[in-house]
XYZ file of C-alpha atoms in Angstrom:
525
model
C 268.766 221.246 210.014
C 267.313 222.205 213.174
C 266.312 219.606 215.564
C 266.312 218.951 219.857
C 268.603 216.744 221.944
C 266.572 214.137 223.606
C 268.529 214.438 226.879
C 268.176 218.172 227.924
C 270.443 220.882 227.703
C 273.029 221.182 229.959
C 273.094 223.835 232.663
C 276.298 226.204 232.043
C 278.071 226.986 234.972
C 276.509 230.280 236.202
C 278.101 233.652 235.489
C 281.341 235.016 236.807
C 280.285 237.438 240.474
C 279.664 240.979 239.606
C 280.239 243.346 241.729
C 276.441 243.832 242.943
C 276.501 240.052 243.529
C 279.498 240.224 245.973
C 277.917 243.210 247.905
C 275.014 240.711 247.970
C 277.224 237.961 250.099
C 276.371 237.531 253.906
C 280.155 238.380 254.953
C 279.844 241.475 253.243
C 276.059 242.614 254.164
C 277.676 242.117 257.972
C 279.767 245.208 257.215
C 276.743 247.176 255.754
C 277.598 248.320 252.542
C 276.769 251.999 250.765
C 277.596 252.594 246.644
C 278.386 256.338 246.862
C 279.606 256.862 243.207
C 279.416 254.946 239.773
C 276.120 252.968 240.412
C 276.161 252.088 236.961
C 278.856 249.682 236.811
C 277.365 247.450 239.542
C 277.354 244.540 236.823
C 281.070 244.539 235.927
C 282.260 241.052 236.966
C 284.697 240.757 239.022
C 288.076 238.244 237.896
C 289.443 238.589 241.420
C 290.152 240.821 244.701
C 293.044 242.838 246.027
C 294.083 244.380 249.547
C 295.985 246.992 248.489
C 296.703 250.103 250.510
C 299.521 251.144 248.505
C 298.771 254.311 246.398
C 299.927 253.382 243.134
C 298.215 250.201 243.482
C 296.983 250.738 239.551
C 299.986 249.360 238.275
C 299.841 246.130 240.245
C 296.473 245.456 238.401
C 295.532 243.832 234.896
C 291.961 244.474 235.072
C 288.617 242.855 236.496
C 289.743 243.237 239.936
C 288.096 244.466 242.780
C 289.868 246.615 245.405
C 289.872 246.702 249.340
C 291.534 249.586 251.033
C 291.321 251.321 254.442
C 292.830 254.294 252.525
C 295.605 254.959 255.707
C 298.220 255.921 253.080
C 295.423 258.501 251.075
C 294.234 260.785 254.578
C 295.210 264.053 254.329
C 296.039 264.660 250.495
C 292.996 265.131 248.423
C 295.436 264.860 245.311
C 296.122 261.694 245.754
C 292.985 260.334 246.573
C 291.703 261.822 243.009
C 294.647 260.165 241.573
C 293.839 256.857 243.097
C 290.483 256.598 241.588
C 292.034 257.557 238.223
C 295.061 255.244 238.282
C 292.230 252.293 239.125
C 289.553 253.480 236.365
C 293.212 253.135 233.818
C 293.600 249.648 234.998
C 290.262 248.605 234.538
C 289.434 247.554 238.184
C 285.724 246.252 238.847
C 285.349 248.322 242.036
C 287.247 249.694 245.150
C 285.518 248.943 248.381
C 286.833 251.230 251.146
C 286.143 250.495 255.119
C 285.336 253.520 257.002
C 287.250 254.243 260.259
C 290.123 256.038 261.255
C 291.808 257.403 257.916
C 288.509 258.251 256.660
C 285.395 258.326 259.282
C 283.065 259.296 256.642
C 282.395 258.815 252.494
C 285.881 260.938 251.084
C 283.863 263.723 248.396
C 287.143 263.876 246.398
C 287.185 260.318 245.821
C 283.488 259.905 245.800
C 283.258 263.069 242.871
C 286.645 261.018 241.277
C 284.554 257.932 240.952
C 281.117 259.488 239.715
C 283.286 260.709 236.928
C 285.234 257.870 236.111
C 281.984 255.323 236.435
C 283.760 253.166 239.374
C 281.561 251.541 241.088
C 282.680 253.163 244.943
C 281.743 251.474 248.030
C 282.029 252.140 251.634
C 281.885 249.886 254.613
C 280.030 251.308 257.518
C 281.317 248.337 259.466
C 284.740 247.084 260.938
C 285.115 243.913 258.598
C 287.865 241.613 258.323
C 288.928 241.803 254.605
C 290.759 238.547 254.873
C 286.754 236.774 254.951
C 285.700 238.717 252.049
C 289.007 237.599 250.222
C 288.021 233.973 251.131
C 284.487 234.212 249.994
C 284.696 235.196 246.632
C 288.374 234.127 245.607
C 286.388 230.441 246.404
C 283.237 231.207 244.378
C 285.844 232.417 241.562
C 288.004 229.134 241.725
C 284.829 227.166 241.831
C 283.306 229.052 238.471
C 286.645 228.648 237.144
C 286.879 224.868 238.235
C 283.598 224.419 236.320
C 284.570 226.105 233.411
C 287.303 223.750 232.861
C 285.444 220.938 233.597
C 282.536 221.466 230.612
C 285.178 222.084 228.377
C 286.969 218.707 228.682
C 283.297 217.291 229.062
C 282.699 219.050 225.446
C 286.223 218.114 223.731
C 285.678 214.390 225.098
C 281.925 214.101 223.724
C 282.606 215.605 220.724
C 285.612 213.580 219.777
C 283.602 210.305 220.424
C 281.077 211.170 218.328
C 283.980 212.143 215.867
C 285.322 208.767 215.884
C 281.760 206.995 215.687
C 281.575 209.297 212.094
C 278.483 211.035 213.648
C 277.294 213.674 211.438
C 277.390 217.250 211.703
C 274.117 217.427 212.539
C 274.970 215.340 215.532
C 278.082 217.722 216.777
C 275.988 220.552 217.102
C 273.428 218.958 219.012
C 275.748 218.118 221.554
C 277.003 222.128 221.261
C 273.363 222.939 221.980
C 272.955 220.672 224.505
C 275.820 221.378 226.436
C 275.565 225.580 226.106
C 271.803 225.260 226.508
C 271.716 228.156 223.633
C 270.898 227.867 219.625
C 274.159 227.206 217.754
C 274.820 228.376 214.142
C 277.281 227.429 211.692
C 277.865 230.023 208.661
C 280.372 230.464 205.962
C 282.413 233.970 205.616
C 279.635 235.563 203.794
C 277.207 235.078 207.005
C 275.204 232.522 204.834
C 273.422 230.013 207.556
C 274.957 226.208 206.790
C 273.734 224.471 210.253
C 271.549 225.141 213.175
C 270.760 223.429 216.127
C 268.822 223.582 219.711
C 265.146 224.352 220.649
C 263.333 224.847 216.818
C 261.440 228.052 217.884
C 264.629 229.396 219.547
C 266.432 229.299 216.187
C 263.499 230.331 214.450
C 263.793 233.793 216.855
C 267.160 233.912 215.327
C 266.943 233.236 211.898
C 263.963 235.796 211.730
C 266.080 238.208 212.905
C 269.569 237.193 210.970
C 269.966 239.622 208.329
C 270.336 242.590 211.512
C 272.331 240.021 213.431
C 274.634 239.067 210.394
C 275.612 243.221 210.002
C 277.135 242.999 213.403
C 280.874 242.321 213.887
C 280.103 239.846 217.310
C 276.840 239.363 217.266
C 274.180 240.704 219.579
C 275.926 241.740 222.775
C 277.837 239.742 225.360
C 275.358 236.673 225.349
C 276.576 235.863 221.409
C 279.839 234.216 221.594
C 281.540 233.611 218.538
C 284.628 231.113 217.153
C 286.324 231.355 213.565
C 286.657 227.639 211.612
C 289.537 227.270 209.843
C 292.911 225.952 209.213
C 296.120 226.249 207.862
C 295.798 229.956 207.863
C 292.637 229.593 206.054
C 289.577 230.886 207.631
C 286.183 229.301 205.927
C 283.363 229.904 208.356
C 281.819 230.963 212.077
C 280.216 228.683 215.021
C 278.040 231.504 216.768
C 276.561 230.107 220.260
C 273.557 232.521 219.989
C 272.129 233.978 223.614
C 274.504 232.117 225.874
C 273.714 232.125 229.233
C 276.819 231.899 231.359
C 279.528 234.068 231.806
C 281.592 234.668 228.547
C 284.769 233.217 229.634
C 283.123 229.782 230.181
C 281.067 230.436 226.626
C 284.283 231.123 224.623
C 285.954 227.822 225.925
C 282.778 226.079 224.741
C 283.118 227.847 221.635
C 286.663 226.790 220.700
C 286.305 223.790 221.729
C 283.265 222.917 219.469
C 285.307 224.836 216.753
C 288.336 222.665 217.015
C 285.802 219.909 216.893
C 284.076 221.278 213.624
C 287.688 221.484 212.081
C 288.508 218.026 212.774
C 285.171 216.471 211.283
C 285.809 218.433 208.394
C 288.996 217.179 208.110
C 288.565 213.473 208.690
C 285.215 213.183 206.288
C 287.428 214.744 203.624
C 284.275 217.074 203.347
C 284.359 220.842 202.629
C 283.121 224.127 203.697
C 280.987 223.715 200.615
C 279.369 220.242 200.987
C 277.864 221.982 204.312
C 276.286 224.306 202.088
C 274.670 221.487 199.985
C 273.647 219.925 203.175
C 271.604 223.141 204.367
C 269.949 223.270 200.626
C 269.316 219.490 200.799
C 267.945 219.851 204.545
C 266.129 223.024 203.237
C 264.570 221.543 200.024
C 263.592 218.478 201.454
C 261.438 220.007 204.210
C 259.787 222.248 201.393
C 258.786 218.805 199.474
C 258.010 216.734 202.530
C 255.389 219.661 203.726
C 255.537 218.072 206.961
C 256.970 221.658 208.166
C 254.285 224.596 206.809
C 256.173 226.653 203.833
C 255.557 229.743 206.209
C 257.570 228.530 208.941
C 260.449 227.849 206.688
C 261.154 231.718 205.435
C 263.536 231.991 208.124
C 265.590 229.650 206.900
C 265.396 230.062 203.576
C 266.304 233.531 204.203
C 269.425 232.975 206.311
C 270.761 230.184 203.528
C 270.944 233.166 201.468
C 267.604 232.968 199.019
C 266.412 236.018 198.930
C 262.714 235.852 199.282
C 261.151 239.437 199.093
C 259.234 240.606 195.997
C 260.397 237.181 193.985
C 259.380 234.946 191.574
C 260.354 231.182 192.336
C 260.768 228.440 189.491
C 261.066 224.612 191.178
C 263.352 222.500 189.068
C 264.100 218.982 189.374
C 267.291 217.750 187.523
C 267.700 213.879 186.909
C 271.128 212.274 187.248
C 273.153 215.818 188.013
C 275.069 216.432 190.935
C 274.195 219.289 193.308
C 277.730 221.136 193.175
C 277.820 221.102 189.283
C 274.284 222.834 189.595
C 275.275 225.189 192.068
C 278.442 226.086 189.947
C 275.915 227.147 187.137
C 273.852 228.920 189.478
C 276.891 231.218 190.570
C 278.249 231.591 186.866
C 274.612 232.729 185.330
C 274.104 234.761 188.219
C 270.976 232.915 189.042
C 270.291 233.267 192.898
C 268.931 229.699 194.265
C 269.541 226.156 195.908
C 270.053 223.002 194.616
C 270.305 219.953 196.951
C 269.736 216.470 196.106
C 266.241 215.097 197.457
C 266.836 211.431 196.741
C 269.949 209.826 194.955
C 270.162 210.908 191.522
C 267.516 213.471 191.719
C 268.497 216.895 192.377
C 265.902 219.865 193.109
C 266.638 223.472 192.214
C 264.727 225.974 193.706
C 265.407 229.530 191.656
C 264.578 232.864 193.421
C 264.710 235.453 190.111
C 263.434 239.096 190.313
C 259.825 240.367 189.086
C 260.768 242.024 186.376
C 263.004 239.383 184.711
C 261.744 237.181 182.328
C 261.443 233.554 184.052
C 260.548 231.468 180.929
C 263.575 233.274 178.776
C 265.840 232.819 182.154
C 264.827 228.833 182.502
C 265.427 227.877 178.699
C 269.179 229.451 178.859
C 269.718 227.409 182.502
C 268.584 224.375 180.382
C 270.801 224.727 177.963
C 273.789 225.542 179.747
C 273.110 222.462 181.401
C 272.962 220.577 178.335
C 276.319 221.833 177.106
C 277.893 221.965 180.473
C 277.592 218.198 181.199
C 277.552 216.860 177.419
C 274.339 215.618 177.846
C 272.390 216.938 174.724
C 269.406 214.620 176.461
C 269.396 216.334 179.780
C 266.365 217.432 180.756
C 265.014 219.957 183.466
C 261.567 219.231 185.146
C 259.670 222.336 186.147
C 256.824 223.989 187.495
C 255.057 226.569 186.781
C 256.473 229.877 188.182
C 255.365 230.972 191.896
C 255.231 234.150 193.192
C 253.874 233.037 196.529
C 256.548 231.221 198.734
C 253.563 228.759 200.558
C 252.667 227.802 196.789
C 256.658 226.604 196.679
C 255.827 223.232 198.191
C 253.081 222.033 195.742
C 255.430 223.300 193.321
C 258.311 221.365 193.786
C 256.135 218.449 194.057
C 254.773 218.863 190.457
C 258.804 219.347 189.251
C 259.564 215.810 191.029
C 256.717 214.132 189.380
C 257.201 215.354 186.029
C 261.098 214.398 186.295
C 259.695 211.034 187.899
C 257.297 210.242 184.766
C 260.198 210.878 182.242
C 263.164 209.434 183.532
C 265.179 207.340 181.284
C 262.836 208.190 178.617
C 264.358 211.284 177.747
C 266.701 210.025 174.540
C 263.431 208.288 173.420
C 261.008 210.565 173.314
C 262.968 213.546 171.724
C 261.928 215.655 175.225
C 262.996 219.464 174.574
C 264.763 221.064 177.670
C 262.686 221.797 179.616
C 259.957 219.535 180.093
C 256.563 220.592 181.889
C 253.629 218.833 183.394
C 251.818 218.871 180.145
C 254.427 217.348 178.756
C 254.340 213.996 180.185
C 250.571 213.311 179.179
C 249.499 209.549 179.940
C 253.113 209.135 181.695
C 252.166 211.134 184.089
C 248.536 209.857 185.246
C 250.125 206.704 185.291
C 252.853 207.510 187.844
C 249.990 208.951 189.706
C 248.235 205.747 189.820
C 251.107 203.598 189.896
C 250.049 202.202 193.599
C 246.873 200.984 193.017
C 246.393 197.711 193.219
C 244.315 196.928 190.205
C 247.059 199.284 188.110
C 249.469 196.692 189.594
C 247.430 193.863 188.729
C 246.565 195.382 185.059
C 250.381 195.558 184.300
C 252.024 191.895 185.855
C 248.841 190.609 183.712
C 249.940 192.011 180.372
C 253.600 192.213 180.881
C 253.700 188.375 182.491
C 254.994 186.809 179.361
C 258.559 189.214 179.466
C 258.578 189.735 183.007
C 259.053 185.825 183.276
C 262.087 185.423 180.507
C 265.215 184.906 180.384
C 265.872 187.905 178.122
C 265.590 190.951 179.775
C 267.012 192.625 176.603
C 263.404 192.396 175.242
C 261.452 194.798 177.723
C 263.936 197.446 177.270
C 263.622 197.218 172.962
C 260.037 196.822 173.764
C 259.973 199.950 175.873
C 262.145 202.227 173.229
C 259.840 200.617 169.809
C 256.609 202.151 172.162
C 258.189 205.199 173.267
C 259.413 206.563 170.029
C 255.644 205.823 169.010
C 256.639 202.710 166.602
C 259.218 203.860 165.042
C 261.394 201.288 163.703
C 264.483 202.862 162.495
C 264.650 205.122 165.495
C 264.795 201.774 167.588
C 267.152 199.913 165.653
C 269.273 203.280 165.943
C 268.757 203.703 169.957
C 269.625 200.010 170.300
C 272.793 199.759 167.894
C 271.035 196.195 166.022
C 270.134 196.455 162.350
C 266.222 196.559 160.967
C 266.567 192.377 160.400
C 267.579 192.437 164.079
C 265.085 194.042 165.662
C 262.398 192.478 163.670
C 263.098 189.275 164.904
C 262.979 190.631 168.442
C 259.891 191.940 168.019
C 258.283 188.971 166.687
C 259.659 187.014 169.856
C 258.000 190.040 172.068
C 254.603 189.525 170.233
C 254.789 185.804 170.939
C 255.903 186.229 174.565
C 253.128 188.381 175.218
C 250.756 187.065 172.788
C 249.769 190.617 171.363
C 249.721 192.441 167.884
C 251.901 195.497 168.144
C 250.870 196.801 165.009
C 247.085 197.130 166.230
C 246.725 200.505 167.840
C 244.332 199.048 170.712
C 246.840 195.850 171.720
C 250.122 198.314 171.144
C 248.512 201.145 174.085
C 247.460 198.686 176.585
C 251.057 197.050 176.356
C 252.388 200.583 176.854
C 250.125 201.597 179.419
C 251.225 198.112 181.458
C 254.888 198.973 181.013
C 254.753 202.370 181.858
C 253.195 201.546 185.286
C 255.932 199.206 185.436
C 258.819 201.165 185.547
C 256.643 203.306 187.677
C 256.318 200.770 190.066
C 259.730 199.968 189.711
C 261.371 203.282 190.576
């Protein structure tokens, strides 16, 4: 379910200052700056600044900020200049930035060795400068970063709830996500199983490739992975991840929540469910596989961040006729079969099992089968399948052969006495014709020898006509499958033979009919 926005992602407002980027400013390079102690925490950003020559200032502080101080009220007592440094490391302060003059006409080493130890970033100014322009400077870059912050949230919460109210997909919302945090976005339920995706395709293959290391970790990869709970009602039932954002995290969690709160309220208005997103990564998933217009290889990733588990495996593609992707995936979970289902077209469901090596695959299939049978009181289900791949690029061709098969038996199943599971040697001249159903002289062939029912009023007759062929003949079986007694039918099968002007009880006449009709209904679905 990965795809691109066709208008560009949307620059996020750049990061909050750190404190190298303020000692990067022109007002402050006029005062010639020096770090003397904690170098390493040049990158802390800074949430505001403070002139503060008091020496408890600590207490004034909630964190992020950084301090300016002439350090009048520190000369003199070497204890409380240690103590100063200590109370600001305990309040988490970004930096103190100390002009040199008369309280201190050189670097203090009791505050310099305080700081080393601590890991606060300590600067001196060489330079008379007028704190007051420093203030200015960045307190305006901060509101302005703020300012912006604020503004691509209500530009998200206003864009998503008009596609909301349009019924846009989910797809849709988390394209506008991407676009707008210029970063991959992934949706997951609780058990870090991948339901969604969106932005640049190769940056969320980078991700998926890498998603059962990411998954392990609590918040993701570091700082740049931003992440928002979905839920409600003191229910939590999934995770919006904004993978490798770009601007600072303040601004990244707003877009978070805010595409949360928007993921909520789809969910609620569609009347969909956590799960239904699960059948829509399958059916995105499966789809792709059949299509092959995306090469098998490129596809792992996904397959292994939806939870398939792909390593050392043995894959059987499935197609199941009339059978509803949940009910599948409900039998999945109570065999303890690991796999997908997702409907490829309506009324046609794929299943795509992933079983271990050593377990038998044919013994495994047959039980599925019947469960199914006895599940959904359909002792006529059946359950098209492939031969058994152990090579995830053969998957593809694979669930190919499953469709076709279910394709050249559908709504023959009651009539032909199919067993379970039915194969590709199963379907004999059924299949060949489905496979030549859009030629043009197959075409011809059947409107030519089907003309005489096609044109009548009694539709009734092509479907006895298809049951007497199908059970090869058989009279009583027909009569049975169509509720009429033996005097009945007869008399419905002479009106057949007159319509179409044939002998059903010569062999020769009887196949070409049947080979007309089949291509038919081929044509037909």
């Amino acid at each position: 379910m990965t795809t691109t926005s066709g208008t560009g992602p949307a620059a996020p407002p750049e990061p909050a200052l750190s404190v190298r980027q303020v000692l990067t400013l022109e007002r402050v390079l006029a005062g010639r700056p020096e770090v003397v102690a904690g170098a390493g925490g040049l990158d802390r950003p800074v949430r505001w600044v403070h002139v503060a020559e008091a020496a408890d200032v600590g207490v004034m502080l909630s964190g992020g900020e950084m301090v300016l101080t002439t350090g009048v009220l520190l000369a003199g007592d070497e204890a409380k200049q240690a103590e100063y440094i200590r109370s600001l490391h305990r309040a988490e302060a970004a930096a103190v930035v100390l002009g040199l003059g008369r309280a201190f006409p050189t670097p203090p080493e009791v505050m310099r060795r305080a700081a080393e130890r601590c890991g606060l970033p300590l600067v001196v100014l060489h330079r008379p400068f007028p704190f007051a322009e420093l203030t200015e400077e960045v307190q305006s870059r901060l509101l302005r970063r703020k300012f912006a912050a604020v503004s691509l949230s209500e530009a998200v919460r206003t864009d998503l709830t008009a596609l909301i109210t349009a019924g846009a997909p989910l797809q849709r919302l988390l394209d506008e996500v991407a676009r707008h945090g210029g970063c991959p976005v992934v949706v997951t339920n609780l058990a870090h199983r991948v339901l969604a995706t969106a932005g640049e395709r190769s940056a969320v293959d980078d991700v998926l490739r890498d998603w059962e290391r990411i998954a392990r970790q609590t918040g993701g990869a570091g700082d740049e992975w931003i992440r928002a709970e979905l839920g409600g009602r003191g229910e939590r039932w999934g995770r919006l991840l904004l993978c490798g954002y770009r601007g600072d995290a303040a601004t990244g969690r707003l877009l978070a929540d805010r595409a949360a709160e928007a993921l909520v309220l789809h969910r609620m208005l569609g009347g969909g469910s956590a799960h239904s997103w699960e059948e829509q990564s399958a059916q995105s998933l499966l789809t792709d596989l059949v299509s092959g217009v995306v090469p098998a290889r490129q596809l792992l990733p996904r397959a292994r961040a939806a939870g398939l588990p792909v390593n050392l495996r043995t894959f059987v593609p499935l197609v199941v006729p009339d059978a509803e992707p949940a009910v599948l995936d409900r039998m999945l979970r109570v065999l303890g079969l690991a796999g997908l289902a997702g409907e490829l077209s309506d009324g046609v469901t794929a299943v795509l099992l992933s079983l271990p090596r050593d377990r038998p695959a044919e013994t495994l299939l047959t039980h599925f089968a019947a469960r199914l049978r006895e599940g959904t009181g359909r002792p006529d289900a059946v359950v098209a399948a492939a031969d058994p791949r152990t090579l995830w690029d053969e998957v593809p061709a694979g669930l190919r052969e499953a469709r076709h098969v279910a394709e050249a038996v559908a709504g023959s199943a009651a009539a032909l006495g199919l067993p379970a599971v039915v194969r590709l040697k199963d379907v004999h001249l059924r299949g060949l014709v489905r496979l030549l159903r859009d030629d043009p002289h197959v075409q011809s062939f059947a409107e030519r020898e089907l003309d005489g029912l096609l044109c009548t009023a009694e539709p009734e007759l092509l479907g006895v006509l298809r049951t007497y062929l199908a059970t090869g003949r058989n009279k009583s079986r027909t009569a049975l499958l169509h509720h009429v007694s033996r005097p009945a039918l007869y008399r419905r099968l002479e009106a057949i033979q007159d319509r179409l002007g044939v002998d059903l009880d010569d062999f020769e006449q009887a196949a070409s009919v049947h080979i007309a009709l089949l291509a038919h209904d081929a044509q037909q679905r």
